[in-house]
Short mmCIF file of C-alpha atoms in Angstrom, two decimals:
data_model
loop_
_atom_site.label_atom_id
_atom_site.label_comp_id
_atom_site.label_asym_id
_atom_site.label_seq_id
_atom_site.Cartn_x
_atom_site.Cartn_y
_atom_site.Cartn_z
CA MET A 1 -28.96 73.60 0.37
CA LYS A 2 -32.61 73.65 0.38
CA LYS A 3 -32.71 72.85 -3.32
CA VAL A 4 -30.18 69.88 -2.65
CA ILE A 5 -32.47 68.56 -0.01
CA CYS A 6 -35.68 69.00 -2.30
CA ALA A 7 -33.79 67.17 -5.19
CA LEU A 8 -32.70 64.39 -3.01
CA GLY A 9 -36.40 63.76 -1.65
CA LEU A 10 -37.64 63.71 -5.06
CA ALA A 11 -35.10 61.28 -6.12
CA ILE A 12 -35.92 59.18 -3.42
CA ALA A 13 -39.57 59.49 -4.14
CA SER A 14 -39.01 58.66 -7.57
CA VAL A 15 -37.18 55.33 -6.67
CA SER A 16 -39.81 54.33 -4.05
CA SER A 17 -42.51 55.06 -6.76
CA ALA A 18 -40.63 53.01 -9.56
CA LEU A 19 -40.25 50.06 -6.90
CA ALA A 20 -44.11 50.06 -5.91
CA THR A 21 -45.93 46.82 -5.81
CA THR A 22 -48.72 46.68 -8.31
CA TYR A 23 -51.47 44.38 -6.68
CA PRO A 24 -52.92 41.77 -7.46
CA LEU A 25 -49.57 40.31 -7.11
CA THR A 26 -48.80 36.67 -8.02
CA ILE A 27 -45.70 35.08 -6.51
CA GLU A 28 -44.58 31.73 -7.63
CA ASN A 29 -43.06 29.89 -4.66
CA CYS A 30 -41.96 26.21 -4.43
CA GLY A 31 -44.46 25.10 -7.24
CA TYR A 32 -47.32 27.21 -5.75
CA LYS A 33 -48.81 30.19 -7.06
CA GLU A 34 -50.08 32.63 -4.29
CA THR A 35 -51.85 35.79 -5.39
CA PHE A 36 -51.90 38.69 -3.09
CA THR A 37 -54.71 41.43 -3.56
CA LYS A 38 -53.10 43.78 -1.09
CA ALA A 39 -50.20 43.56 1.37
CA PRO A 40 -51.01 41.08 4.34
CA GLU A 41 -51.96 42.74 7.60
CA ARG A 42 -52.09 39.47 9.82
CA VAL A 43 -49.04 37.35 9.63
CA VAL A 44 -48.27 34.33 11.52
CA ALA A 45 -44.51 33.56 10.82
CA LEU A 46 -43.43 30.03 11.50
CA GLY A 47 -39.89 29.94 11.81
CA GLN A 48 -36.99 32.25 13.40
CA ASN A 49 -35.78 33.18 10.00
CA THR A 50 -39.20 34.15 8.33
CA VAL A 51 -39.73 36.19 11.41
CA GLU A 52 -36.18 37.96 11.26
CA ILE A 53 -36.48 38.85 7.69
CA LEU A 54 -39.71 40.60 8.01
CA LEU A 55 -38.47 42.50 10.98
CA LEU A 56 -35.26 43.45 8.82
CA LEU A 57 -37.95 44.69 6.42
CA GLY A 58 -39.73 46.83 9.35
CA LEU A 59 -42.85 44.94 9.20
CA GLU A 60 -43.32 44.28 12.58
CA ASP A 61 -46.78 45.75 12.78
CA LYS A 62 -47.89 43.27 10.13
CA VAL A 63 -46.55 40.28 12.35
CA LYS A 64 -49.14 39.09 14.95
CA ALA A 65 -47.55 35.74 16.17
CA SER A 66 -44.69 33.60 15.55
CA ALA A 67 -43.19 30.17 16.46
CA PHE A 68 -40.21 27.94 16.13
CA TRP A 69 -37.31 29.62 17.55
CA PRO A 70 -34.02 27.67 18.17
CA THR A 71 -32.25 30.60 19.34
CA LYS A 72 -32.99 34.09 20.66
CA VAL A 73 -33.74 36.93 18.20
CA LEU A 74 -30.87 39.03 16.82
CA PRO A 75 -30.15 41.44 19.55
CA GLN A 76 -30.82 44.45 17.05
CA LEU A 77 -34.15 43.13 16.60
CA ALA A 78 -35.11 42.37 20.18
CA GLU A 79 -37.32 45.51 20.67
CA GLN A 80 -39.33 45.08 17.37
CA ASN A 81 -39.82 41.30 18.33
CA ALA A 82 -41.34 42.23 21.87
CA LYS A 83 -44.31 43.34 20.09
CA ILE A 84 -45.26 39.96 18.57
CA LYS A 85 -46.89 37.14 20.48
CA THR A 86 -44.76 34.06 20.59
CA LEU A 87 -46.86 30.80 20.40
CA THR A 88 -44.30 28.43 21.13
CA VAL A 89 -40.54 28.16 20.58
CA GLU A 90 -41.10 24.58 19.23
CA ILE A 91 -43.59 23.42 16.58
CA PRO A 92 -47.06 24.96 17.10
CA THR A 93 -50.51 23.46 16.37
CA LEU A 94 -52.79 24.50 13.40
CA GLU A 95 -55.40 25.66 15.83
CA SER A 96 -52.94 28.11 17.71
CA VAL A 97 -52.09 29.43 14.11
CA LEU A 98 -55.69 29.75 12.99
CA ALA A 99 -56.89 31.40 16.24
CA GLN A 100 -54.77 34.52 15.38
CA ASN A 101 -57.01 34.94 12.38
CA PRO A 102 -54.00 35.29 9.76
CA ASP A 103 -54.22 36.15 6.26
CA PHE A 104 -50.62 34.92 5.43
CA VAL A 105 -48.60 32.33 6.88
CA PRO A 106 -44.86 32.04 5.70
CA ALA A 107 -42.81 29.22 6.94
CA GLN A 108 -38.97 28.58 7.27
CA THR A 109 -39.28 24.86 6.44
CA PRO A 110 -41.73 22.23 5.02
CA LEU A 111 -41.48 20.62 8.69
CA LEU A 112 -43.91 23.68 9.61
CA LEU A 113 -45.83 23.96 6.25
CA GLY A 114 -45.52 21.09 3.88
CA PRO A 115 -46.76 17.50 2.53
CA GLU A 116 -45.60 15.91 5.82
CA SER A 117 -45.95 18.87 8.30
CA LYS A 118 -47.15 18.58 11.83
CA VAL A 119 -48.83 22.09 11.42
CA ALA A 120 -50.43 22.16 7.99
CA LYS A 121 -50.30 21.45 4.44
CA ARG A 122 -50.36 24.47 2.05
CA GLU A 123 -53.56 23.10 0.62
CA ASP A 124 -55.32 23.46 3.89
CA LEU A 125 -54.33 27.02 4.33
CA MET A 126 -55.38 27.60 0.49
CA THR A 127 -58.79 26.22 1.37
CA LEU A 128 -59.27 28.72 4.14
CA GLY A 129 -58.19 31.71 1.55
CA VAL A 130 -54.81 32.32 3.32
CA ASN A 131 -51.86 32.74 1.45
CA SER A 132 -48.70 30.92 2.36
CA TYR A 133 -44.92 30.67 1.53
CA VAL A 134 -41.98 28.51 2.18
CA SER A 135 -38.28 29.34 2.24
CA PRO A 136 -36.93 28.75 -1.32
CA GLY A 137 -33.77 27.46 0.08
CA MET A 138 -35.70 24.55 1.66
CA CYS A 139 -37.59 23.83 -1.69
CA ALA A 140 -34.17 23.03 -3.38
CA THR A 141 -33.68 19.92 -1.27
CA LYS A 142 -34.59 16.49 -2.58
CA LYS A 143 -36.72 14.63 -0.31
CA ALA A 144 -36.80 10.73 0.47
CA THR A 145 -39.95 9.30 2.21
CA GLY A 146 -39.96 10.32 5.76
CA ASP A 147 -37.22 12.83 5.51
CA MET A 148 -38.41 16.19 6.31
CA TYR A 149 -35.07 17.84 5.45
CA GLY A 150 -34.05 16.10 2.29
CA SER A 151 -30.82 16.38 0.59
CA ARG A 152 -28.82 18.62 -1.43
CA GLN A 153 -27.06 17.95 -4.78
CA LYS A 154 -25.62 21.47 -4.91
CA LEU A 155 -24.08 23.76 -2.28
CA TRP A 156 -26.82 26.05 -0.76
CA ASP A 157 -25.89 29.76 -1.27
CA MET A 158 -27.03 32.93 -0.65
CA THR A 159 -29.29 33.55 -3.72
CA TYR A 160 -31.86 31.62 -2.09
CA LEU A 161 -32.13 33.81 0.97
CA TYR A 162 -32.14 37.07 -1.61
CA LYS A 163 -34.94 35.81 -3.45
CA GLU A 164 -36.82 35.31 -0.33
CA ILE A 165 -36.16 38.82 0.82
CA GLU A 166 -37.28 39.91 -2.78
CA ASP A 167 -40.38 38.23 -2.56
CA PHE A 168 -41.38 39.43 1.05
CA ALA A 169 -40.24 42.97 -0.12
CA LYS A 170 -42.70 42.65 -3.16
CA ILE A 171 -45.55 41.23 -1.12
CA PHE A 172 -45.47 44.04 1.38
CA ASN A 173 -44.74 46.71 -0.97
CA VAL A 174 -41.40 47.48 0.61
CA GLU A 175 -38.92 46.81 -2.24
CA ASP A 176 -36.67 49.57 -1.44
CA ARG A 177 -36.10 48.11 1.97
CA GLY A 178 -35.55 44.73 0.45
CA GLN A 179 -32.91 46.05 -1.85
CA ALA A 180 -30.98 47.72 1.01
CA VAL A 181 -31.05 44.46 3.20
CA ILE A 182 -29.73 42.38 0.33
CA ALA A 183 -26.97 44.78 -0.48
CA ASP A 184 -25.96 44.73 3.23
CA PHE A 185 -25.48 40.88 3.08
CA LYS A 186 -23.83 40.96 -0.38
CA LYS A 187 -21.00 43.25 1.06
CA ARG A 188 -20.52 41.07 4.26
CA GLU A 189 -20.42 37.96 2.04
CA ALA A 190 -17.95 39.63 -0.39
CA ASP A 191 -15.76 40.92 2.54
CA LEU A 192 -15.38 37.27 3.99
CA ARG A 193 -14.39 35.85 0.65
CA LYS A 194 -11.80 38.45 0.06
CA GLU A 195 -10.29 37.67 3.22
CA PHE A 196 -10.62 33.84 3.67
CA GLY A 197 -10.99 32.87 -0.04
CA LYS A 198 -7.31 33.05 -0.54
CA ASN A 199 -6.59 30.71 2.43
CA LYS A 200 -4.20 28.12 1.37
CA LYS A 201 -4.76 25.82 4.02
CA ASP A 202 -8.23 24.21 2.75
CA LEU A 203 -9.22 23.69 6.26
CA SER A 204 -11.73 20.81 6.77
CA PHE A 205 -14.73 21.55 9.12
CA VAL A 206 -17.28 19.74 11.00
CA PHE A 207 -20.45 21.66 12.03
CA TRP A 208 -21.97 19.85 15.26
CA PHE A 209 -25.56 21.01 15.99
CA SER A 210 -26.29 18.82 18.69
CA SER A 211 -27.01 15.27 20.21
CA SER A 212 -29.66 13.86 22.17
CA SER A 213 -26.88 12.39 24.57
CA PRO A 214 -23.30 11.87 24.60
CA SER A 215 -23.73 8.16 23.57
CA ALA A 216 -25.97 8.97 20.43
CA ASP A 217 -24.71 10.05 17.15
CA ALA A 218 -24.06 13.72 16.25
CA TYR A 219 -26.57 15.91 14.18
CA VAL A 220 -24.30 17.67 12.02
CA GLY A 221 -24.40 19.99 8.81
CA GLY A 222 -24.42 18.01 5.43
CA LYS A 223 -21.92 18.59 2.79
CA ASN A 224 -23.87 20.99 0.66
CA SER A 225 -25.88 22.46 3.57
CA PRO A 226 -25.28 26.12 4.96
CA SER A 227 -22.76 24.59 7.00
CA GLY A 228 -20.75 23.54 3.76
CA PHE A 229 -21.28 27.08 2.23
CA ILE A 230 -19.70 28.54 5.53
CA ALA A 231 -16.80 26.26 5.10
CA SER A 232 -16.43 27.38 1.61
CA LEU A 233 -16.61 30.96 2.64
CA MET A 234 -13.73 30.17 5.11
CA GLY A 235 -11.41 28.95 2.19
CA GLY A 236 -12.24 25.49 3.24
CA HIS A 237 -14.56 22.42 2.92
CA ASN A 238 -16.99 20.32 4.92
CA ALA A 239 -15.27 17.23 6.20
CA ILE A 240 -19.01 15.51 6.04
CA THR A 241 -19.56 14.06 2.77
CA SER A 242 -23.16 13.05 3.17
CA GLU A 243 -25.71 15.29 0.85
CA THR A 244 -28.27 14.68 3.45
CA GLU A 245 -29.20 18.19 5.09
CA TRP A 246 -28.98 16.85 8.60
CA PRO A 247 -26.97 13.57 8.78
CA THR A 248 -26.78 11.78 11.90
CA VAL A 249 -22.94 10.54 12.33
CA GLY A 250 -21.27 8.40 14.75
CA TRP A 251 -18.23 9.54 16.23
CA GLU A 252 -16.05 7.01 14.84
CA SER A 253 -16.73 8.72 11.42
CA ILE A 254 -15.94 12.03 12.66
CA ILE A 255 -12.63 10.59 14.23
CA ALA A 256 -11.96 9.01 10.65
CA ALA A 257 -12.51 12.49 8.92
CA ASN A 258 -10.04 14.08 11.56
CA PRO A 259 -11.30 17.68 10.90
CA ASP A 260 -9.19 20.67 11.12
CA VAL A 261 -11.71 22.42 12.96
CA ILE A 262 -14.87 21.72 14.70
CA VAL A 263 -17.58 24.24 15.08
CA VAL A 264 -20.08 23.61 18.00
CA SER A 265 -23.52 25.21 17.89
CA SER A 266 -24.94 27.35 20.49
CA LEU A 267 -28.77 26.79 20.88
CA ASP A 268 -31.21 28.50 23.22
CA ARG A 269 -33.79 25.92 23.00
CA ASN A 270 -32.80 23.65 25.82
CA ARG A 271 -34.35 20.57 24.17
CA TRP A 272 -31.22 18.49 25.21
CA ALA A 273 -28.09 18.93 27.18
CA LEU A 274 -25.74 19.16 24.42
CA ASP A 275 -27.95 21.89 22.66
CA ASN A 276 -25.55 23.84 25.04
CA ALA A 277 -22.12 24.73 23.47
CA GLU A 278 -20.15 24.51 26.80
CA GLU A 279 -21.54 21.04 27.16
CA LYS A 280 -20.17 20.15 23.54
CA ILE A 281 -16.58 21.18 24.53
CA LYS A 282 -16.89 19.68 27.62
CA PHE A 283 -17.68 16.23 25.89
CA LEU A 284 -14.92 16.88 23.11
CA LYS A 285 -12.27 17.34 25.67
CA SER A 286 -13.41 14.66 28.06
CA ASP A 287 -14.16 11.69 25.91
CA PRO A 288 -11.34 9.17 25.56
CA ALA A 289 -11.57 8.98 21.83
CA VAL A 290 -12.61 12.06 20.50
CA SER A 291 -10.37 14.14 22.67
CA GLN A 292 -7.63 12.78 20.65
CA LEU A 293 -8.91 14.51 17.52
CA ASP A 294 -6.24 16.86 16.23
CA ALA A 295 -8.66 19.73 16.19
CA VAL A 296 -9.55 19.05 20.12
CA LYS A 297 -5.92 18.49 20.88
CA LYS A 298 -4.93 22.06 19.30
CA GLY A 299 -7.92 24.05 20.54
CA HIS A 300 -9.41 24.42 17.06
CA ILE A 301 -12.87 24.46 18.41
CA VAL A 302 -14.99 27.42 17.68
CA VAL A 303 -18.65 28.18 18.74
CA MET A 304 -21.27 29.52 16.46
CA ASP A 305 -25.18 30.24 16.46
CA GLY A 306 -26.78 27.22 15.89
CA GLN A 307 -29.40 28.94 13.67
CA ALA A 308 -26.60 29.59 11.40
CA MET A 309 -26.64 26.14 10.32
CA ASN A 310 -29.86 26.35 9.00
CA PRO A 311 -30.56 28.15 5.32
CA THR A 312 -31.25 31.64 7.05
CA ILE A 313 -29.98 35.09 7.25
CA ARG A 314 -28.14 34.04 10.53
CA THR A 315 -25.83 32.06 8.28
CA ILE A 316 -23.84 34.98 7.36
CA TYR A 317 -23.76 36.09 11.09
CA GLY A 318 -22.53 32.67 11.84
CA ALA A 319 -19.83 32.98 8.98
CA GLU A 320 -18.61 36.11 10.53
CA GLN A 321 -18.63 34.38 13.98
CA VAL A 322 -16.40 31.65 12.72
CA GLY A 323 -14.30 34.01 10.67
CA GLU A 324 -13.53 36.11 14.08
CA GLN A 325 -12.56 32.92 16.02
CA LEU A 326 -10.14 31.60 13.07
CA ARG A 327 -8.22 34.85 13.09
CA LYS A 328 -7.55 34.50 16.63
CA LEU A 329 -6.38 31.08 16.37
CA GLY A 330 -4.13 32.07 13.27
CA LEU A 331 -6.07 30.07 10.92
CA ASN A 332 -7.09 32.95 8.44
#
Protein backbone atom coordinates (compact mmCIF):
# COMPACT_ATOMS: atom_id res chain seq x y z
CA MET A 1 0.00 0.00 0.00
CA LYS A 2 2.83 2.40 0.88
CA LYS A 3 4.41 1.71 -2.50
CA VAL A 4 1.13 2.51 -4.27
CA ILE A 5 0.70 5.78 -2.37
CA CYS A 6 4.32 6.69 -3.04
CA ALA A 7 3.93 5.93 -6.76
CA LEU A 8 0.74 8.02 -6.92
CA GLY A 9 2.46 10.91 -5.18
CA LEU A 10 5.34 10.75 -7.65
CA ALA A 11 2.88 10.70 -10.56
CA ILE A 12 1.05 13.79 -9.26
CA ALA A 13 4.35 15.54 -8.66
CA SER A 14 5.42 14.67 -12.20
CA VAL A 15 2.20 16.11 -13.68
CA SER A 16 2.47 19.26 -11.56
CA SER A 17 6.07 19.67 -12.63
CA ALA A 18 5.15 19.24 -16.28
CA LEU A 19 2.47 21.92 -15.93
CA ALA A 20 4.64 24.42 -14.03
CA THR A 21 4.64 27.92 -15.52
CA THR A 22 7.94 29.27 -16.76
CA TYR A 23 8.40 33.02 -16.21
CA PRO A 24 8.56 35.45 -17.85
CA LEU A 25 5.21 34.48 -19.33
CA THR A 26 3.59 36.47 -22.14
CA ILE A 27 -0.16 36.19 -22.58
CA GLU A 28 -1.93 37.51 -25.68
CA ASN A 29 -5.31 38.87 -24.70
CA CYS A 30 -7.77 40.90 -26.77
CA GLY A 31 -5.07 42.48 -28.92
CA TYR A 32 -2.66 43.16 -26.05
CA LYS A 33 0.46 41.33 -24.91
CA GLU A 34 0.95 41.16 -21.16
CA THR A 35 4.23 39.83 -19.73
CA PHE A 36 4.34 38.42 -16.21
CA THR A 37 7.71 38.01 -14.51
CA LYS A 38 6.05 36.13 -11.64
CA ALA A 39 2.59 35.19 -10.39
CA PRO A 40 0.64 38.31 -9.32
CA GLU A 41 0.35 38.93 -5.58
CA ARG A 42 -2.09 41.88 -5.37
CA VAL A 43 -5.05 41.42 -7.68
CA VAL A 44 -8.00 43.77 -7.99
CA ALA A 45 -10.62 41.77 -9.89
CA LEU A 46 -13.28 43.77 -11.70
CA GLY A 47 -16.41 41.73 -12.28
CA GLN A 48 -18.09 38.83 -10.54
CA ASN A 49 -17.02 36.26 -13.12
CA THR A 50 -13.37 37.23 -12.83
CA VAL A 51 -13.46 36.82 -9.06
CA GLU A 52 -15.31 33.52 -9.17
CA ILE A 53 -12.84 31.99 -11.63
CA LEU A 54 -9.93 33.02 -9.40
CA LEU A 55 -11.70 31.54 -6.37
CA LEU A 56 -12.38 28.27 -8.20
CA LEU A 57 -8.64 28.14 -8.85
CA GLY A 58 -7.98 28.57 -5.13
CA LEU A 59 -6.40 32.02 -5.49
CA GLU A 60 -8.31 33.95 -2.83
CA ASP A 61 -5.07 34.89 -1.04
CA LYS A 62 -3.92 36.69 -4.20
CA VAL A 63 -7.10 38.77 -4.62
CA LYS A 64 -7.07 41.90 -2.48
CA ALA A 65 -10.26 43.57 -3.71
CA SER A 66 -13.15 43.19 -6.14
CA ALA A 67 -16.02 45.16 -7.67
CA PHE A 68 -19.12 44.84 -9.88
CA TRP A 69 -21.39 42.12 -8.50
CA PRO A 70 -24.81 41.68 -10.20
CA THR A 71 -25.63 38.76 -7.87
CA LYS A 72 -24.26 37.11 -4.75
CA VAL A 73 -21.20 34.91 -4.94
CA LEU A 74 -21.65 31.17 -5.53
CA PRO A 75 -22.53 29.65 -2.13
CA GLN A 76 -19.60 27.22 -2.27
CA LEU A 77 -17.23 30.18 -2.71
CA ALA A 78 -18.73 32.42 -0.02
CA GLU A 79 -16.16 31.58 2.66
CA GLN A 80 -13.26 32.29 0.31
CA ASN A 81 -14.84 35.50 -0.95
CA ALA A 82 -15.38 36.78 2.58
CA LYS A 83 -11.62 37.29 2.81
CA ILE A 84 -11.67 39.74 -0.10
CA LYS A 85 -12.52 43.43 0.17
CA THR A 86 -15.50 44.54 -1.94
CA LEU A 87 -14.93 48.06 -3.29
CA THR A 88 -18.49 48.33 -4.62
CA VAL A 89 -21.11 46.06 -6.21
CA GLU A 90 -21.35 48.64 -9.00
CA ILE A 91 -18.61 50.26 -11.14
CA PRO A 92 -15.58 51.35 -9.05
CA THR A 93 -13.48 54.48 -9.44
CA LEU A 94 -9.92 54.25 -10.72
CA GLU A 95 -8.77 55.85 -7.48
CA SER A 96 -10.32 53.08 -5.39
CA VAL A 97 -8.66 50.44 -7.59
CA LEU A 98 -5.21 52.04 -7.45
CA ALA A 99 -5.51 52.55 -3.68
CA GLN A 100 -5.13 48.75 -3.36
CA ASN A 101 -1.67 48.94 -5.00
CA PRO A 102 -2.52 46.22 -7.56
CA ASP A 103 -0.03 44.35 -9.73
CA PHE A 104 -2.79 42.77 -11.86
CA VAL A 105 -6.26 44.06 -12.81
CA PRO A 106 -8.35 41.50 -14.72
CA ALA A 107 -11.85 42.53 -15.81
CA GLN A 108 -15.04 40.84 -16.92
CA THR A 109 -16.07 43.43 -19.53
CA PRO A 110 -14.69 46.41 -21.49
CA LEU A 111 -17.17 48.48 -19.49
CA LEU A 112 -14.81 47.97 -16.56
CA LEU A 113 -11.55 48.09 -18.50
CA GLY A 114 -11.61 49.23 -22.10
CA PRO A 115 -11.54 52.12 -24.60
CA GLU A 116 -14.81 53.61 -23.29
CA SER A 117 -14.53 52.37 -19.72
CA LYS A 118 -15.67 54.51 -16.82
CA VAL A 119 -12.82 53.04 -14.75
CA ALA A 120 -9.66 52.94 -16.88
CA LYS A 121 -8.16 52.05 -20.22
CA ARG A 122 -5.65 49.21 -20.38
CA GLU A 123 -3.04 51.70 -21.58
CA ASP A 124 -3.51 53.63 -18.32
CA LEU A 125 -2.57 50.58 -16.29
CA MET A 126 0.25 49.68 -18.66
CA THR A 127 1.78 53.12 -18.04
CA LEU A 128 1.72 52.35 -14.31
CA GLY A 129 3.38 48.97 -14.84
CA VAL A 130 0.22 47.06 -13.92
CA ASN A 131 -0.80 44.03 -15.99
CA SER A 132 -4.42 43.77 -17.12
CA TYR A 133 -6.76 41.27 -18.75
CA VAL A 134 -10.27 41.29 -20.27
CA SER A 135 -12.51 38.25 -20.68
CA PRO A 136 -11.91 36.77 -24.17
CA GLY A 137 -15.64 36.19 -24.63
CA MET A 138 -16.26 39.93 -24.51
CA CYS A 139 -13.49 40.66 -27.00
CA ALA A 140 -15.34 38.52 -29.55
CA THR A 141 -18.07 41.15 -29.86
CA LYS A 142 -18.19 43.80 -32.57
CA LYS A 143 -18.77 47.24 -31.11
CA ALA A 144 -20.49 50.26 -32.56
CA THR A 145 -19.77 53.75 -31.25
CA GLY A 146 -21.25 54.20 -27.79
CA ASP A 147 -22.17 50.52 -27.48
CA MET A 148 -20.30 49.08 -24.50
CA TYR A 149 -21.42 45.49 -25.08
CA GLY A 150 -21.44 45.26 -28.88
CA SER A 151 -22.98 42.51 -30.98
CA ARG A 152 -22.12 38.93 -31.89
CA GLN A 153 -22.19 37.41 -35.35
CA LYS A 154 -21.43 33.96 -33.91
CA LEU A 155 -23.06 32.14 -31.01
CA TRP A 156 -21.08 32.44 -27.78
CA ASP A 157 -19.89 29.14 -26.36
CA MET A 158 -17.84 27.83 -23.46
CA THR A 159 -14.54 27.76 -25.38
CA TYR A 160 -14.08 31.46 -24.57
CA LEU A 161 -14.49 30.66 -20.91
CA TYR A 162 -12.08 27.74 -21.07
CA LYS A 163 -9.48 30.03 -22.62
CA GLU A 164 -9.92 32.47 -19.74
CA ILE A 165 -9.52 29.74 -17.13
CA GLU A 166 -6.43 28.40 -18.92
CA ASP A 167 -4.87 31.86 -19.06
CA PHE A 168 -5.43 32.55 -15.36
CA ALA A 169 -4.11 29.09 -14.47
CA LYS A 170 -0.91 29.79 -16.41
CA ILE A 171 -0.50 33.30 -15.01
CA PHE A 172 -0.75 32.01 -11.43
CA ASN A 173 1.10 28.71 -12.00
CA VAL A 174 -1.88 26.51 -11.11
CA GLU A 175 -2.47 24.77 -14.45
CA ASP A 176 -3.46 21.48 -12.83
CA ARG A 177 -6.29 23.26 -11.01
CA GLY A 178 -7.34 24.94 -14.24
CA GLN A 179 -7.59 21.62 -16.04
CA ALA A 180 -9.73 20.19 -13.24
CA VAL A 181 -12.16 23.13 -13.37
CA ILE A 182 -12.44 22.91 -17.16
CA ALA A 183 -13.03 19.15 -17.04
CA ASP A 184 -15.90 19.69 -14.59
CA PHE A 185 -17.59 22.29 -16.81
CA LYS A 186 -17.14 20.18 -19.94
CA LYS A 187 -18.83 17.21 -18.29
CA ARG A 188 -21.75 19.32 -17.10
CA GLU A 189 -22.20 20.84 -20.56
CA ALA A 190 -22.06 17.37 -22.16
CA ASP A 191 -24.66 16.04 -19.71
CA LEU A 192 -27.08 18.85 -20.61
CA ARG A 193 -26.58 18.31 -24.34
CA LYS A 194 -27.18 14.59 -23.92
CA GLU A 195 -30.47 15.16 -22.10
CA PHE A 196 -31.89 18.17 -23.93
CA GLY A 197 -30.15 18.03 -27.30
CA LYS A 198 -32.64 15.44 -28.49
CA ASN A 199 -35.58 17.70 -27.61
CA LYS A 200 -37.86 17.67 -30.66
CA LYS A 201 -39.95 20.59 -29.43
CA ASP A 202 -37.39 23.23 -30.57
CA LEU A 203 -38.62 25.53 -27.81
CA SER A 204 -38.27 29.26 -28.35
CA PHE A 205 -36.98 31.29 -25.39
CA VAL A 206 -36.91 34.91 -24.30
CA PHE A 207 -34.40 35.72 -21.55
CA TRP A 208 -35.51 38.86 -19.68
CA PHE A 209 -32.68 40.44 -17.70
CA SER A 210 -34.42 43.53 -16.34
CA SER A 211 -36.28 46.77 -17.08
CA SER A 212 -36.04 50.20 -15.50
CA SER A 213 -39.85 50.24 -15.09
CA PRO A 214 -42.93 48.27 -16.22
CA SER A 215 -43.53 50.81 -19.01
CA ALA A 216 -39.94 50.61 -20.28
CA ASP A 217 -38.52 48.27 -22.90
CA ALA A 218 -37.03 45.01 -21.65
CA TYR A 219 -33.29 44.31 -21.56
CA VAL A 220 -33.05 40.82 -23.00
CA GLY A 221 -30.33 38.40 -24.07
CA GLY A 222 -29.49 38.73 -27.76
CA LYS A 223 -29.59 35.96 -30.38
CA ASN A 224 -25.92 34.94 -30.06
CA SER A 225 -25.37 35.85 -26.43
CA PRO A 226 -24.96 33.32 -23.60
CA SER A 227 -28.76 33.30 -23.45
CA GLY A 228 -28.78 31.96 -27.01
CA PHE A 229 -26.20 29.38 -25.93
CA ILE A 230 -28.45 28.22 -23.08
CA ALA A 231 -31.43 28.00 -25.45
CA SER A 232 -29.28 25.86 -27.76
CA LEU A 233 -28.23 23.61 -24.86
CA MET A 234 -31.92 23.12 -24.11
CA GLY A 235 -32.49 21.91 -27.67
CA GLY A 236 -34.23 25.14 -28.67
CA HIS A 237 -33.48 28.65 -29.89
CA ASN A 238 -33.59 32.28 -28.83
CA ALA A 239 -36.77 34.01 -29.99
CA ILE A 240 -34.85 37.30 -30.05
CA THR A 241 -33.20 37.66 -33.46
CA SER A 242 -31.04 40.73 -32.78
CA GLU A 243 -27.28 40.12 -32.82
CA THR A 244 -26.86 42.90 -30.25
CA GLU A 245 -25.56 41.43 -26.99
CA TRP A 246 -28.11 43.28 -24.87
CA PRO A 247 -30.96 44.61 -27.04
CA THR A 248 -33.79 46.60 -25.50
CA VAL A 249 -37.02 45.19 -26.88
CA GLY A 250 -40.57 46.52 -26.61
CA TRP A 251 -43.22 44.18 -25.27
CA GLU A 252 -45.09 44.45 -28.56
CA SER A 253 -42.13 42.69 -30.22
CA ILE A 254 -41.97 40.03 -27.51
CA ILE A 255 -45.71 39.43 -27.89
CA ALA A 256 -45.20 39.08 -31.64
CA ALA A 257 -42.38 36.55 -31.06
CA ASN A 258 -44.70 34.57 -28.72
CA PRO A 259 -41.95 32.49 -27.04
CA ASP A 260 -42.63 29.03 -25.65
CA VAL A 261 -40.68 29.82 -22.48
CA ILE A 262 -39.89 33.08 -20.71
CA VAL A 263 -36.77 33.03 -18.55
CA VAL A 264 -36.72 35.79 -15.94
CA SER A 265 -33.48 36.72 -14.23
CA SER A 266 -32.93 36.98 -10.51
CA LEU A 267 -30.56 39.81 -9.55
CA ASP A 268 -29.30 40.86 -6.13
CA ARG A 269 -28.11 44.33 -7.10
CA ASN A 270 -31.50 46.09 -6.49
CA ARG A 271 -30.88 48.86 -9.00
CA TRP A 272 -34.46 48.62 -10.28
CA ALA A 273 -37.60 47.02 -8.84
CA LEU A 274 -37.72 44.67 -11.85
CA ASP A 275 -34.29 43.28 -10.98
CA ASN A 276 -36.35 41.06 -8.69
CA ALA A 277 -37.64 37.85 -10.31
CA GLU A 278 -40.92 37.94 -8.36
CA GLU A 279 -41.61 41.47 -9.61
CA LYS A 280 -41.02 40.32 -13.19
CA ILE A 281 -43.44 37.43 -12.79
CA LYS A 282 -46.03 39.73 -11.21
CA PHE A 283 -45.79 42.02 -14.26
CA LEU A 284 -46.05 39.14 -16.72
CA LYS A 285 -49.21 37.86 -15.07
CA SER A 286 -50.90 41.24 -14.49
CA ASP A 287 -50.21 43.24 -17.66
CA PRO A 288 -53.34 43.06 -19.85
CA ALA A 289 -51.45 42.31 -23.06
CA VAL A 290 -48.38 40.42 -21.84
CA SER A 291 -50.48 38.10 -19.67
CA GLN A 292 -52.06 36.73 -22.87
CA LEU A 293 -48.79 35.25 -24.07
CA ASP A 294 -48.97 31.45 -24.37
CA ALA A 295 -45.92 31.05 -22.13
CA VAL A 296 -47.59 33.07 -19.37
CA LYS A 297 -50.97 31.35 -19.64
CA LYS A 298 -49.34 27.91 -19.59
CA GLY A 299 -47.06 28.80 -16.70
CA HIS A 300 -43.92 28.34 -18.78
CA ILE A 301 -41.97 30.95 -16.80
CA VAL A 302 -38.67 29.90 -15.26
CA VAL A 303 -36.28 31.77 -12.99
CA MET A 304 -32.54 31.93 -13.59
CA ASP A 305 -29.58 33.65 -11.97
CA GLY A 306 -29.10 36.92 -13.88
CA GLN A 307 -25.34 36.54 -13.98
CA ALA A 308 -25.86 33.44 -16.14
CA MET A 309 -26.96 35.76 -18.96
CA ASN A 310 -23.46 37.25 -18.99
CA PRO A 311 -20.65 35.25 -20.67
CA THR A 312 -19.42 33.74 -17.41
CA ILE A 313 -18.95 30.52 -15.47
CA ARG A 314 -22.48 31.14 -14.17
CA THR A 315 -23.87 30.43 -17.65
CA ILE A 316 -23.58 26.67 -17.16
CA TYR A 317 -25.13 26.98 -13.68
CA GLY A 318 -27.98 28.96 -15.24
CA ALA A 319 -28.49 26.33 -17.93
CA GLU A 320 -28.76 23.71 -15.18
CA GLN A 321 -31.34 25.87 -13.39
CA VAL A 322 -33.42 26.18 -16.55
CA GLY A 323 -33.07 22.47 -17.27
CA GLU A 324 -34.32 21.52 -13.81
CA GLN A 325 -37.44 23.67 -14.22
CA LEU A 326 -38.12 22.45 -17.76
CA ARG A 327 -38.13 18.88 -16.41
CA LYS A 328 -40.77 19.82 -13.86
CA LEU A 329 -42.84 21.44 -16.62
CA GLY A 330 -42.51 18.35 -18.80
CA LEU A 331 -40.62 20.30 -21.46
CA ASN A 332 -37.45 18.18 -21.58
